[in-house]
Amino acid sequence: MEEDNTKLIQKYKQDLEMYNEQLRQQIQECKTALQHGSHIEIYDTGCEIHFPISVPVKPVLGTASFTPNKTPQHHLELALGNIDALGQGQASTDQDGSVGASGGQKPSSTSQQTEPKGKKAVTMYKLLSQTKVLEEWWSPVGIYSICPTTDGQVWTSGYSNTLTLLDRKGKVIQEVKHKTNINDISLSPTTHTLWVCDRENNIMELVSGQLKHRFSTKVRPRCICVTVCNHVIVGMTNNISKFTTQGQMVLTTSVTGTGKPLVCTPGRISECPVTHNVAVVDWNIKDDGGDGIAHVLVMDTDFKELFVYRGDIPSTYKQSSHKGAKPFNPYGVVYDSVGNIIIGDWNNNRVLLISGRGEFLRIIHTDTGYTRAVGVDKEDVLWAVFGGVFGGNVKLLQYSSV
């Protein structure tokens, strides 16, 4: 309607301009006849003016009105369906220090899908009362970044010049050598290809066993994340930027109200598959202008800050190892399939689970070695790496049922 009205107004404007031009022409002809014309010419001009030009008819523009639905609930239920949260239960501490829930957890971590009448409700996502260790093995290579694939394998890198593909038991399937050290890796959720950033400012994609250069950054990339929209988010000192796969910048972070960068020392990046929010591990190193206090920053799709998680655990959480805990030091971050955030806490040898809104949910696992890397596969199985400089203890952990 807006487009149609615009066309009508434009046509009316053109008609008025033409009408105005014709009047000007008549006035000029009248002046000329009065000043220089004969009696006959003056008479003829006067006769023509007695037959005036029609004034353009003003158009009638389209209008619309809106009356809101006073009872939308029924229509929303028909359109969107229902999600019923399980009842709040009492937390109980399991052997590895994680917390489950009797009868369910908060709606953000446990829910069920409502079926038509006559059918039993099916639980879609529920935290287990105790985290299960599905596999455990010592890695033959150092791991600082880990990306589970869609076929049960995992790509790893360890601040070296080698990418290593391992199977579910830790056997080496493939190795890819590079000319320089690799800083971070990310698996595209769309194309399922591996993307790499290195110490020489290169952003590359692994294609048919070869690293293909896609673009370069002006500042050395620290970490990388490929989004579901096939954009490449790169973390650099004092900056997070989003690029196309050809290297054209789409978005970048701005400074805060205090004049400081929103992100100081980004270490890991992950995109939420549900909301497309972005979680960033910020080590906040003093040499980069930070205050030395590490945290996890969560931003929306426009790179605006939503919240900061600093490792807070509620005092009501019954966890004996929480007493005397060391300063929070996130070393890995990843979203699971429902939008909860998994954080590897290096100093405290554990893996935390928080909701997409920043609420603490539980400690998934506590280990004897510091947490190096975390990744989640398509089945929401957590791949976590603990301790080790040239290797690492890899555990496949199931913390929820889907």
mmCIF file of C-alpha atoms in Angstrom:
data_model
loop_
_atom_site.group_PDB
_atom_site.id
_atom_site.type_symbol
_atom_site.label_atom_id
_atom_site.label_comp_id
_atom_site.label_asym_id
_atom_site.label_seq_id
_atom_site.Cartn_x
_atom_site.Cartn_y
_atom_site.Cartn_z
ATOM 1 C CA MET A 1 0.000 0.000 0.000
ATOM 2 C CA GLU A 2 2.882 2.338 0.809
ATOM 3 C CA GLU A 3 4.362 1.725 -2.639
ATOM 4 C CA ASP A 4 1.010 2.305 -4.358
ATOM 5 C CA ASN A 5 0.449 5.541 -2.436
ATOM 6 C CA THR A 6 3.929 6.717 -3.369
ATOM 7 C CA LYS A 7 3.185 6.119 -7.046
ATOM 8 C CA LEU A 8 -0.125 8.018 -6.804
ATOM 9 C CA ILE A 9 1.525 10.996 -5.116
ATOM 10 C CA GLN A 10 4.330 11.031 -7.661
ATOM 11 C CA LYS A 11 1.835 10.972 -10.560
ATOM 12 C CA TYR A 12 -0.190 13.789 -8.925
ATOM 13 C CA LYS A 13 2.969 15.841 -8.482
ATOM 14 C CA GLN A 14 3.864 15.394 -12.177
ATOM 15 C CA ASP A 15 0.331 16.404 -13.254
ATOM 16 C CA LEU A 16 0.496 19.553 -11.095
ATOM 17 C CA GLU A 17 3.857 20.491 -12.574
ATOM 18 C CA MET A 18 2.470 20.073 -16.078
ATOM 19 C CA TYR A 19 -0.624 22.141 -15.153
ATOM 20 C CA ASN A 20 1.623 24.861 -13.724
ATOM 21 C CA GLU A 21 3.732 24.917 -16.884
ATOM 22 C CA GLN A 22 0.660 25.282 -19.076
ATOM 23 C CA LEU A 23 -0.587 28.217 -16.933
ATOM 24 C CA ARG A 24 2.788 29.915 -17.259
ATOM 25 C CA GLN A 25 2.635 29.515 -20.997
ATOM 26 C CA GLN A 26 -0.870 31.073 -21.127
ATOM 27 C CA ILE A 27 0.221 34.015 -18.963
ATOM 28 C CA GLN A 28 3.201 34.630 -21.215
ATOM 29 C CA GLU A 29 1.025 34.497 -24.327
ATOM 30 C CA CYS A 30 -1.438 36.945 -22.713
ATOM 31 C CA LYS A 31 1.367 39.403 -21.835
ATOM 32 C CA THR A 32 2.772 39.196 -25.337
ATOM 33 C CA ALA A 33 -0.652 39.796 -26.928
ATOM 34 C CA LEU A 34 -1.421 42.780 -24.649
ATOM 35 C CA GLN A 35 1.971 44.399 -25.309
ATOM 36 C CA HIS A 36 2.487 43.730 -28.981
ATOM 37 C CA GLY A 37 -0.621 42.105 -30.443
ATOM 38 C CA SER A 38 -3.389 43.514 -32.558
ATOM 39 C CA HIS A 39 -6.996 43.754 -31.397
ATOM 40 C CA ILE A 40 -7.690 40.427 -33.114
ATOM 41 C CA GLU A 41 -4.769 38.679 -31.404
ATOM 42 C CA ILE A 42 -5.832 40.055 -28.024
ATOM 43 C CA TYR A 43 -9.368 38.819 -28.688
ATOM 44 C CA ASP A 44 -8.187 35.342 -29.726
ATOM 45 C CA THR A 45 -5.971 35.052 -26.645
ATOM 46 C CA GLY A 46 -8.843 36.025 -24.362
ATOM 47 C CA CYS A 47 -11.092 33.438 -25.978
ATOM 48 C CA GLU A 48 -8.550 30.687 -25.317
ATOM 49 C CA ILE A 49 -8.321 31.658 -21.649
ATOM 50 C CA HIS A 50 -12.092 31.222 -21.344
ATOM 51 C CA PHE A 51 -11.439 27.490 -21.838
ATOM 52 C CA PRO A 52 -9.169 26.839 -18.792
ATOM 53 C CA ILE A 53 -7.018 23.753 -18.346
ATOM 54 C CA SER A 54 -8.497 21.131 -16.047
ATOM 55 C CA VAL A 55 -6.943 21.060 -12.577
ATOM 56 C CA PRO A 56 -5.526 17.565 -11.822
ATOM 57 C CA VAL A 57 -7.786 15.545 -9.544
ATOM 58 C CA LYS A 58 -6.262 14.937 -6.124
ATOM 59 C CA PRO A 59 -5.772 11.177 -5.636
ATOM 60 C CA VAL A 60 -7.375 9.220 -2.798
ATOM 61 C CA LEU A 61 -4.616 7.405 -0.904
ATOM 62 C CA GLY A 62 -5.110 3.928 0.507
ATOM 63 C CA THR A 63 -5.351 3.604 4.282
ATOM 64 C CA ALA A 64 -5.401 0.703 6.708
ATOM 65 C CA SER A 65 -6.341 0.076 10.313
ATOM 66 C CA PHE A 66 -5.335 -2.663 12.728
ATOM 67 C CA THR A 67 -7.347 -4.169 15.539
ATOM 68 C CA PRO A 68 -5.234 -6.406 17.795
ATOM 69 C CA ASN A 69 -6.488 -9.824 18.743
ATOM 70 C CA LYS A 70 -7.742 -9.577 22.319
ATOM 71 C CA THR A 71 -7.352 -13.323 22.942
ATOM 72 C CA PRO A 72 -4.197 -14.444 21.088
ATOM 73 C CA GLN A 73 -3.256 -17.314 23.395
ATOM 74 C CA HIS A 74 -5.202 -20.004 21.558
ATOM 75 C CA HIS A 75 -3.898 -18.939 18.146
ATOM 76 C CA LEU A 76 -0.310 -18.807 19.416
ATOM 77 C CA GLU A 77 -0.611 -22.318 20.808
ATOM 78 C CA LEU A 78 -1.944 -23.563 17.479
ATOM 79 C CA ALA A 79 0.853 -21.834 15.582
ATOM 80 C CA LEU A 80 3.816 -22.515 17.863
ATOM 81 C CA GLY A 81 2.900 -25.502 20.004
ATOM 82 C CA ASN A 82 3.673 -25.903 23.718
ATOM 83 C CA ILE A 83 6.816 -26.429 25.766
ATOM 84 C CA ASP A 84 6.298 -27.546 29.349
ATOM 85 C CA ALA A 85 9.199 -27.171 31.795
ATOM 86 C CA LEU A 86 9.778 -30.053 34.143
ATOM 87 C CA GLY A 87 9.196 -29.345 37.837
ATOM 88 C CA GLN A 88 11.987 -27.827 39.879
ATOM 89 C CA GLY A 89 13.750 -30.538 41.842
ATOM 90 C CA GLN A 90 16.327 -30.836 44.627
ATOM 91 C CA ALA A 91 19.931 -30.879 43.501
ATOM 92 C CA SER A 92 22.131 -33.794 44.499
ATOM 93 C CA THR A 93 25.900 -34.023 44.232
ATOM 94 C CA ASP A 94 27.292 -36.949 42.259
ATOM 95 C CA GLN A 95 30.679 -38.608 42.492
ATOM 96 C CA ASP A 96 32.486 -36.367 40.009
ATOM 97 C CA GLY A 97 31.204 -33.169 41.604
ATOM 98 C CA SER A 98 28.528 -32.389 39.039
ATOM 99 C CA VAL A 99 24.964 -31.628 40.051
ATOM 100 C CA GLY A 100 21.848 -33.245 38.698
ATOM 101 C CA ALA A 101 18.183 -32.647 39.450
ATOM 102 C CA SER A 102 15.502 -34.893 40.813
ATOM 103 C CA GLY A 103 12.582 -34.424 38.482
ATOM 104 C CA GLY A 104 14.241 -31.851 36.271
ATOM 105 C CA GLN A 105 16.093 -28.563 36.117
ATOM 106 C CA LYS A 106 15.404 -25.026 35.037
ATOM 107 C CA PRO A 107 13.424 -24.620 31.816
ATOM 108 C CA SER A 108 16.543 -23.469 29.987
ATOM 109 C CA SER A 109 18.279 -26.797 30.618
ATOM 110 C CA THR A 110 15.470 -29.318 30.837
ATOM 111 C CA SER A 111 12.234 -29.393 28.894
ATOM 112 C CA GLN A 112 9.782 -31.723 27.239
ATOM 113 C CA GLN A 113 7.703 -31.581 24.107
ATOM 114 C CA THR A 114 3.929 -31.748 24.507
ATOM 115 C CA GLU A 115 2.319 -34.413 22.326
ATOM 116 C CA PRO A 116 -1.350 -34.545 21.244
ATOM 117 C CA LYS A 117 -3.820 -35.870 23.820
ATOM 118 C CA GLY A 118 -3.596 -39.575 24.317
ATOM 119 C CA LYS A 119 0.179 -39.678 23.737
ATOM 120 C CA LYS A 120 2.880 -39.639 26.382
ATOM 121 C CA ALA A 121 5.088 -36.539 26.648
ATOM 122 C CA VAL A 122 8.604 -37.155 25.290
ATOM 123 C CA THR A 123 11.564 -35.634 27.146
ATOM 124 C CA MET A 124 13.742 -33.742 24.642
ATOM 125 C CA TYR A 125 16.603 -32.517 26.866
ATOM 126 C CA LYS A 126 17.355 -33.471 30.438
ATOM 127 C CA LEU A 127 20.464 -33.185 32.571
ATOM 128 C CA LEU A 128 21.639 -36.547 33.842
ATOM 129 C CA SER A 129 21.902 -36.986 37.584
ATOM 130 C CA GLN A 130 25.513 -38.051 37.035
ATOM 131 C CA THR A 131 27.886 -37.331 34.156
ATOM 132 C CA LYS A 132 28.851 -40.515 32.289
ATOM 133 C CA VAL A 133 32.384 -41.076 30.955
ATOM 134 C CA LEU A 134 31.764 -42.781 27.612
ATOM 135 C CA GLU A 135 35.407 -42.949 26.483
ATOM 136 C CA GLU A 136 38.766 -42.029 27.995
ATOM 137 C CA TRP A 137 42.220 -42.138 26.398
ATOM 138 C CA TRP A 138 45.560 -40.376 26.338
ATOM 139 C CA SER A 139 46.039 -38.269 23.226
ATOM 140 C CA PRO A 140 49.132 -38.979 21.108
ATOM 141 C CA VAL A 141 49.349 -35.250 20.282
ATOM 142 C CA GLY A 142 49.082 -32.009 22.212
ATOM 143 C CA ILE A 143 45.594 -30.483 22.066
ATOM 144 C CA TYR A 144 44.631 -26.869 22.625
ATOM 145 C CA SER A 145 41.704 -26.717 20.187
ATOM 146 C CA ILE A 146 39.239 -29.507 19.462
ATOM 147 C CA CYS A 147 36.458 -29.799 16.846
ATOM 148 C CA PRO A 148 34.316 -32.962 16.797
ATOM 149 C CA THR A 149 33.136 -33.875 13.294
ATOM 150 C CA THR A 150 29.729 -35.135 12.190
ATOM 151 C CA ASP A 151 30.973 -38.709 11.756
ATOM 152 C CA GLY A 152 32.317 -39.410 15.248
ATOM 153 C CA GLN A 153 35.887 -38.192 14.697
ATOM 154 C CA VAL A 154 37.648 -35.075 15.937
ATOM 155 C CA TRP A 155 40.074 -32.504 14.504
ATOM 156 C CA THR A 156 42.707 -31.199 16.917
ATOM 157 C CA SER A 157 45.474 -28.614 16.976
ATOM 158 C CA GLY A 158 48.060 -27.890 19.644
ATOM 159 C CA TYR A 159 49.825 -24.604 18.884
ATOM 160 C CA SER A 160 52.021 -26.513 16.436
ATOM 161 C CA ASN A 161 52.085 -26.637 12.643
ATOM 162 C CA THR A 162 50.065 -29.866 12.478
ATOM 163 C CA LEU A 163 46.361 -30.649 12.296
ATOM 164 C CA THR A 164 45.461 -34.132 13.535
ATOM 165 C CA LEU A 165 42.259 -36.085 12.915
ATOM 166 C CA LEU A 166 41.550 -38.674 15.626
ATOM 167 C CA ASP A 167 38.842 -41.293 15.946
ATOM 168 C CA ARG A 168 36.646 -41.905 18.978
ATOM 169 C CA LYS A 169 39.369 -44.092 20.565
ATOM 170 C CA GLY A 170 42.244 -41.669 19.972
ATOM 171 C CA LYS A 171 43.736 -43.352 16.902
ATOM 172 C CA VAL A 172 45.380 -41.013 14.383
ATOM 173 C CA ILE A 173 43.391 -41.016 11.126
ATOM 174 C CA GLN A 174 45.041 -38.124 9.272
ATOM 175 C CA GLU A 175 47.671 -35.434 9.719
ATOM 176 C CA VAL A 176 47.958 -32.163 7.796
ATOM 177 C CA LYS A 177 51.200 -30.195 7.987
ATOM 178 C CA HIS A 178 51.328 -26.401 7.681
ATOM 179 C CA LYS A 179 54.226 -23.985 7.145
ATOM 180 C CA THR A 180 53.715 -22.210 10.472
ATOM 181 C CA ASN A 181 52.048 -22.726 13.832
ATOM 182 C CA ILE A 182 48.256 -22.892 13.985
ATOM 183 C CA ASN A 183 46.477 -20.746 16.581
ATOM 184 C CA ASP A 184 42.929 -22.097 16.449
ATOM 185 C CA ILE A 185 40.486 -24.188 14.412
ATOM 186 C CA SER A 186 36.728 -24.209 13.779
ATOM 187 C CA LEU A 187 34.422 -26.609 11.975
ATOM 188 C CA SER A 188 31.810 -25.001 9.717
ATOM 189 C CA PRO A 189 28.300 -26.071 10.821
ATOM 190 C CA THR A 190 27.111 -25.607 7.226
ATOM 191 C CA THR A 191 29.808 -27.078 4.968
ATOM 192 C CA HIS A 192 31.463 -29.233 7.697
ATOM 193 C CA THR A 193 34.915 -28.157 6.487
ATOM 194 C CA LEU A 194 37.674 -27.170 8.903
ATOM 195 C CA TRP A 195 38.852 -23.553 9.080
ATOM 196 C CA VAL A 196 42.208 -22.510 10.503
ATOM 197 C CA CYS A 197 43.951 -19.310 11.616
ATOM 198 C CA ASP A 198 47.739 -19.182 11.958
ATOM 199 C CA ARG A 199 50.446 -16.943 13.397
ATOM 200 C CA GLU A 200 51.128 -15.287 10.027
ATOM 201 C CA ASN A 201 47.636 -13.728 9.874
ATOM 202 C CA ASN A 202 46.258 -16.314 7.433
ATOM 203 C CA ILE A 203 42.682 -17.616 7.431
ATOM 204 C CA MET A 204 42.482 -20.958 5.632
ATOM 205 C CA GLU A 205 40.028 -23.728 4.802
ATOM 206 C CA LEU A 206 40.908 -27.416 4.677
ATOM 207 C CA VAL A 207 39.778 -28.748 1.297
ATOM 208 C CA SER A 208 40.612 -32.278 0.100
ATOM 209 C CA GLY A 209 43.420 -32.568 2.616
ATOM 210 C CA GLN A 210 45.022 -29.245 1.650
ATOM 211 C CA LEU A 211 44.875 -25.889 3.454
ATOM 212 C CA LYS A 212 43.581 -23.289 0.993
ATOM 213 C CA HIS A 213 44.244 -19.617 1.766
ATOM 214 C CA ARG A 214 40.992 -17.612 1.904
ATOM 215 C CA PHE A 215 42.073 -14.219 3.261
ATOM 216 C CA SER A 216 44.448 -12.483 5.668
ATOM 217 C CA THR A 217 43.905 -10.197 8.652
ATOM 218 C CA LYS A 218 45.872 -7.046 9.466
ATOM 219 C CA VAL A 219 46.308 -8.161 13.081
ATOM 220 C CA ARG A 220 47.370 -11.636 14.166
ATOM 221 C CA PRO A 221 44.276 -13.826 14.727
ATOM 222 C CA ARG A 222 44.044 -15.477 18.129
ATOM 223 C CA CYS A 223 40.902 -17.560 17.619
ATOM 224 C CA ILE A 224 38.312 -18.344 14.977
ATOM 225 C CA CYS A 225 34.656 -19.423 14.675
ATOM 226 C CA VAL A 226 32.723 -20.217 11.493
ATOM 227 C CA THR A 227 29.014 -19.409 11.803
ATOM 228 C CA VAL A 228 25.918 -21.165 10.508
ATOM 229 C CA CYS A 229 25.560 -18.298 7.984
ATOM 230 C CA ASN A 230 29.046 -19.178 6.686
ATOM 231 C CA HIS A 231 30.695 -16.069 8.099
ATOM 232 C CA VAL A 232 34.102 -16.233 9.755
ATOM 233 C CA ILE A 233 34.433 -14.598 13.186
ATOM 234 C CA VAL A 234 38.050 -13.824 14.069
ATOM 235 C CA GLY A 235 39.293 -12.814 17.506
ATOM 236 C CA MET A 236 42.268 -10.436 17.581
ATOM 237 C CA THR A 237 43.844 -8.333 20.312
ATOM 238 C CA ASN A 238 41.252 -5.709 21.379
ATOM 239 C CA ASN A 239 38.873 -6.738 18.601
ATOM 240 C CA ILE A 240 36.357 -9.290 17.346
ATOM 241 C CA SER A 241 35.461 -9.047 13.640
ATOM 242 C CA LYS A 242 33.116 -10.955 11.340
ATOM 243 C CA PHE A 243 34.157 -11.572 7.715
ATOM 244 C CA THR A 244 32.735 -13.225 4.632
ATOM 245 C CA THR A 245 34.605 -16.310 3.453
ATOM 246 C CA GLN A 246 36.339 -14.030 0.929
ATOM 247 C CA GLY A 247 37.617 -11.701 3.659
ATOM 248 C CA GLN A 248 35.186 -8.784 3.397
ATOM 249 C CA MET A 249 34.498 -7.346 6.852
ATOM 250 C CA VAL A 250 30.827 -7.525 7.868
ATOM 251 C CA LEU A 251 30.908 -6.441 11.514
ATOM 252 C CA THR A 252 33.371 -5.504 14.228
ATOM 253 C CA THR A 253 33.216 -4.767 17.946
ATOM 254 C CA SER A 254 33.279 -1.184 19.186
ATOM 255 C CA VAL A 255 34.686 0.368 22.344
ATOM 256 C CA THR A 256 32.656 0.512 25.547
ATOM 257 C CA GLY A 257 31.318 3.641 27.217
ATOM 258 C CA THR A 258 34.584 3.884 29.164
ATOM 259 C CA GLY A 259 36.565 4.048 25.934
ATOM 260 C CA LYS A 260 38.016 0.552 26.362
ATOM 261 C CA PRO A 261 37.614 -2.241 23.792
ATOM 262 C CA LEU A 262 34.709 -4.605 24.407
ATOM 263 C CA VAL A 263 37.115 -7.544 24.116
ATOM 264 C CA CYS A 264 40.749 -7.399 25.195
ATOM 265 C CA THR A 265 42.435 -10.798 24.717
ATOM 266 C CA PRO A 266 40.037 -13.228 22.976
ATOM 267 C CA GLY A 267 41.035 -16.854 23.415
ATOM 268 C CA ARG A 268 38.102 -18.902 22.086
ATOM 269 C CA ILE A 269 34.829 -18.108 20.272
ATOM 270 C CA SER A 270 31.590 -20.070 19.862
ATOM 271 C CA GLU A 271 28.253 -19.291 18.179
ATOM 272 C CA CYS A 272 24.928 -20.398 19.657
ATOM 273 C CA PRO A 273 22.998 -22.663 17.226
ATOM 274 C CA VAL A 274 19.678 -21.399 18.643
ATOM 275 C CA THR A 275 20.008 -17.616 19.108
ATOM 276 C CA HIS A 276 23.246 -17.043 17.118
ATOM 277 C CA ASN A 277 24.658 -15.142 20.093
ATOM 278 C CA VAL A 278 28.437 -15.288 20.378
ATOM 279 C CA ALA A 279 30.399 -16.355 23.467
ATOM 280 C CA VAL A 280 34.035 -15.252 23.774
ATOM 281 C CA VAL A 281 36.702 -16.296 26.259
ATOM 282 C CA ASP A 282 38.524 -13.075 27.170
ATOM 283 C CA TRP A 283 41.782 -13.641 29.036
ATOM 284 C CA ASN A 284 42.045 -9.872 29.602
ATOM 285 C CA ILE A 285 45.860 -9.873 29.658
ATOM 286 C CA LYS A 286 47.438 -6.756 31.167
ATOM 287 C CA ASP A 287 49.951 -6.409 28.319
ATOM 288 C CA ASP A 288 46.935 -6.015 25.997
ATOM 289 C CA GLY A 289 45.420 -3.303 28.191
ATOM 290 C CA GLY A 290 43.264 -5.592 30.333
ATOM 291 C CA ASP A 291 42.969 -5.930 34.093
ATOM 292 C CA GLY A 292 44.193 -9.524 34.239
ATOM 293 C CA ILE A 293 40.794 -10.930 35.286
ATOM 294 C CA ALA A 294 39.593 -13.514 32.761
ATOM 295 C CA HIS A 295 35.903 -13.960 31.955
ATOM 296 C CA VAL A 296 33.438 -15.129 29.304
ATOM 297 C CA LEU A 297 31.667 -12.392 27.340
ATOM 298 C CA VAL A 298 28.382 -13.119 25.529
ATOM 299 C CA MET A 299 27.319 -10.800 22.702
ATOM 300 C CA ASP A 300 24.247 -10.666 20.473
ATOM 301 C CA THR A 301 24.308 -10.912 16.677
ATOM 302 C CA ASP A 302 25.248 -7.205 16.449
ATOM 303 C CA PHE A 303 28.228 -7.726 18.797
ATOM 304 C CA LYS A 304 26.524 -5.864 21.640
ATOM 305 C CA GLU A 305 27.270 -7.097 25.161
ATOM 306 C CA LEU A 306 24.526 -9.231 26.739
ATOM 307 C CA PHE A 307 26.306 -10.377 29.896
ATOM 308 C CA VAL A 308 29.667 -11.345 31.363
ATOM 309 C CA TYR A 309 30.200 -14.597 33.290
ATOM 310 C CA ARG A 310 33.045 -14.524 35.800
ATOM 311 C CA GLY A 311 32.856 -18.068 37.139
ATOM 312 C CA ASP A 312 30.305 -17.367 39.865
ATOM 313 C CA ILE A 313 28.839 -20.476 41.515
ATOM 314 C CA PRO A 314 25.852 -20.069 43.890
ATOM 315 C CA SER A 315 26.585 -20.640 47.562
ATOM 316 C CA THR A 316 23.634 -23.056 47.664
ATOM 317 C CA TYR A 317 25.452 -25.363 45.245
ATOM 318 C CA LYS A 318 26.661 -28.321 47.309
ATOM 319 C CA GLN A 319 30.131 -28.947 45.950
ATOM 320 C CA SER A 320 32.939 -29.622 48.401
ATOM 321 C CA SER A 321 35.719 -28.884 45.905
ATOM 322 C CA HIS A 322 34.297 -25.405 45.412
ATOM 323 C CA LYS A 323 35.824 -24.339 48.725
ATOM 324 C CA GLY A 324 39.207 -22.731 48.190
ATOM 325 C CA ALA A 325 38.723 -22.571 44.454
ATOM 326 C CA LYS A 326 41.373 -20.791 42.393
ATOM 327 C CA PRO A 327 40.549 -17.712 40.259
ATOM 328 C CA PHE A 328 38.269 -18.477 37.329
ATOM 329 C CA ASN A 329 40.340 -19.029 34.169
ATOM 330 C CA PRO A 330 38.215 -20.047 31.167
ATOM 331 C CA TYR A 331 40.240 -21.818 28.509
ATOM 332 C CA GLY A 332 37.493 -23.130 26.261
ATOM 333 C CA VAL A 333 33.888 -22.279 25.448
ATOM 334 C CA VAL A 334 31.271 -23.999 23.302
ATOM 335 C CA TYR A 335 27.472 -24.028 22.962
ATOM 336 C CA ASP A 336 25.469 -27.248 22.992
ATOM 337 C CA SER A 337 22.442 -27.935 20.786
ATOM 338 C CA VAL A 338 19.898 -26.210 23.059
ATOM 339 C CA GLY A 339 21.919 -23.045 23.647
ATOM 340 C CA ASN A 340 23.551 -23.800 26.995
ATOM 341 C CA ILE A 341 27.208 -22.760 27.353
ATOM 342 C CA ILE A 342 29.999 -25.162 28.316
ATOM 343 C CA ILE A 343 33.116 -23.544 29.781
ATOM 344 C CA GLY A 344 36.429 -25.212 30.517
ATOM 345 C CA ASP A 345 37.944 -23.727 33.699
ATOM 346 C CA TRP A 346 41.736 -24.223 33.454
ATOM 347 C CA ASN A 347 42.686 -23.304 37.020
ATOM 348 C CA ASN A 348 40.052 -25.437 38.727
ATOM 349 C CA ASN A 349 40.339 -28.528 36.468
ATOM 350 C CA ARG A 350 36.620 -28.550 35.729
ATOM 351 C CA VAL A 351 33.930 -27.967 33.139
ATOM 352 C CA LEU A 352 30.988 -25.676 33.921
ATOM 353 C CA LEU A 353 27.524 -25.490 32.361
ATOM 354 C CA ILE A 354 25.599 -22.211 32.281
ATOM 355 C CA SER A 355 22.418 -21.272 30.471
ATOM 356 C CA GLY A 356 22.348 -19.034 27.421
ATOM 357 C CA ARG A 357 21.204 -16.227 29.751
ATOM 358 C CA GLY A 358 24.219 -16.594 32.045
ATOM 359 C CA GLU A 359 22.627 -18.643 34.865
ATOM 360 C CA PHE A 360 24.875 -21.232 36.494
ATOM 361 C CA LEU A 361 23.438 -24.735 36.014
ATOM 362 C CA ARG A 362 26.041 -27.222 37.202
ATOM 363 C CA ILE A 363 29.612 -28.490 37.194
ATOM 364 C CA ILE A 364 29.681 -31.162 34.503
ATOM 365 C CA HIS A 365 33.005 -32.711 35.514
ATOM 366 C CA THR A 366 36.002 -32.127 37.774
ATOM 367 C CA ASP A 367 39.357 -33.659 36.850
ATOM 368 C CA THR A 368 42.904 -33.960 38.203
ATOM 369 C CA GLY A 369 44.422 -32.006 35.295
ATOM 370 C CA TYR A 370 43.737 -28.478 34.108
ATOM 371 C CA THR A 371 41.117 -28.126 31.366
ATOM 372 C CA ARG A 372 42.741 -27.455 27.995
ATOM 373 C CA ALA A 373 39.897 -27.678 25.474
ATOM 374 C CA VAL A 374 36.192 -28.485 25.133
ATOM 375 C CA GLY A 375 34.037 -29.409 22.151
ATOM 376 C CA VAL A 376 30.543 -30.804 21.603
ATOM 377 C CA ASP A 377 29.505 -33.252 18.883
ATOM 378 C CA LYS A 378 26.127 -33.548 17.164
ATOM 379 C CA GLU A 379 24.870 -35.908 19.911
ATOM 380 C CA ASP A 380 25.696 -33.331 22.613
ATOM 381 C CA VAL A 381 28.552 -35.514 23.867
ATOM 382 C CA LEU A 382 31.248 -33.334 25.419
ATOM 383 C CA TRP A 383 34.851 -33.930 24.313
ATOM 384 C CA ALA A 384 37.115 -32.497 27.033
ATOM 385 C CA VAL A 385 40.930 -32.448 27.231
ATOM 386 C CA PHE A 386 42.682 -32.295 30.614
ATOM 387 C CA GLY A 387 46.361 -31.750 31.504
ATOM 388 C CA GLY A 388 49.316 -32.717 29.355
ATOM 389 C CA VAL A 389 51.643 -30.495 27.341
ATOM 390 C CA PHE A 390 52.542 -32.917 24.565
ATOM 391 C CA GLY A 391 49.434 -35.052 24.958
ATOM 392 C CA GLY A 392 46.357 -34.854 27.134
ATOM 393 C CA ASN A 393 43.753 -36.973 28.858
ATOM 394 C CA VAL A 394 40.692 -36.930 26.550
ATOM 395 C CA LYS A 395 37.281 -37.785 27.986
ATOM 396 C CA LEU A 396 33.980 -38.139 26.162
ATOM 397 C CA LEU A 397 31.342 -37.043 28.668
ATOM 398 C CA GLN A 398 27.577 -37.431 28.472
ATOM 399 C CA TYR A 399 25.883 -34.919 30.757
ATOM 400 C CA SER A 400 22.387 -34.829 29.251
ATOM 401 C CA SER A 401 19.862 -37.114 27.562
ATOM 402 C CA VAL A 402 18.323 -36.003 24.295
#
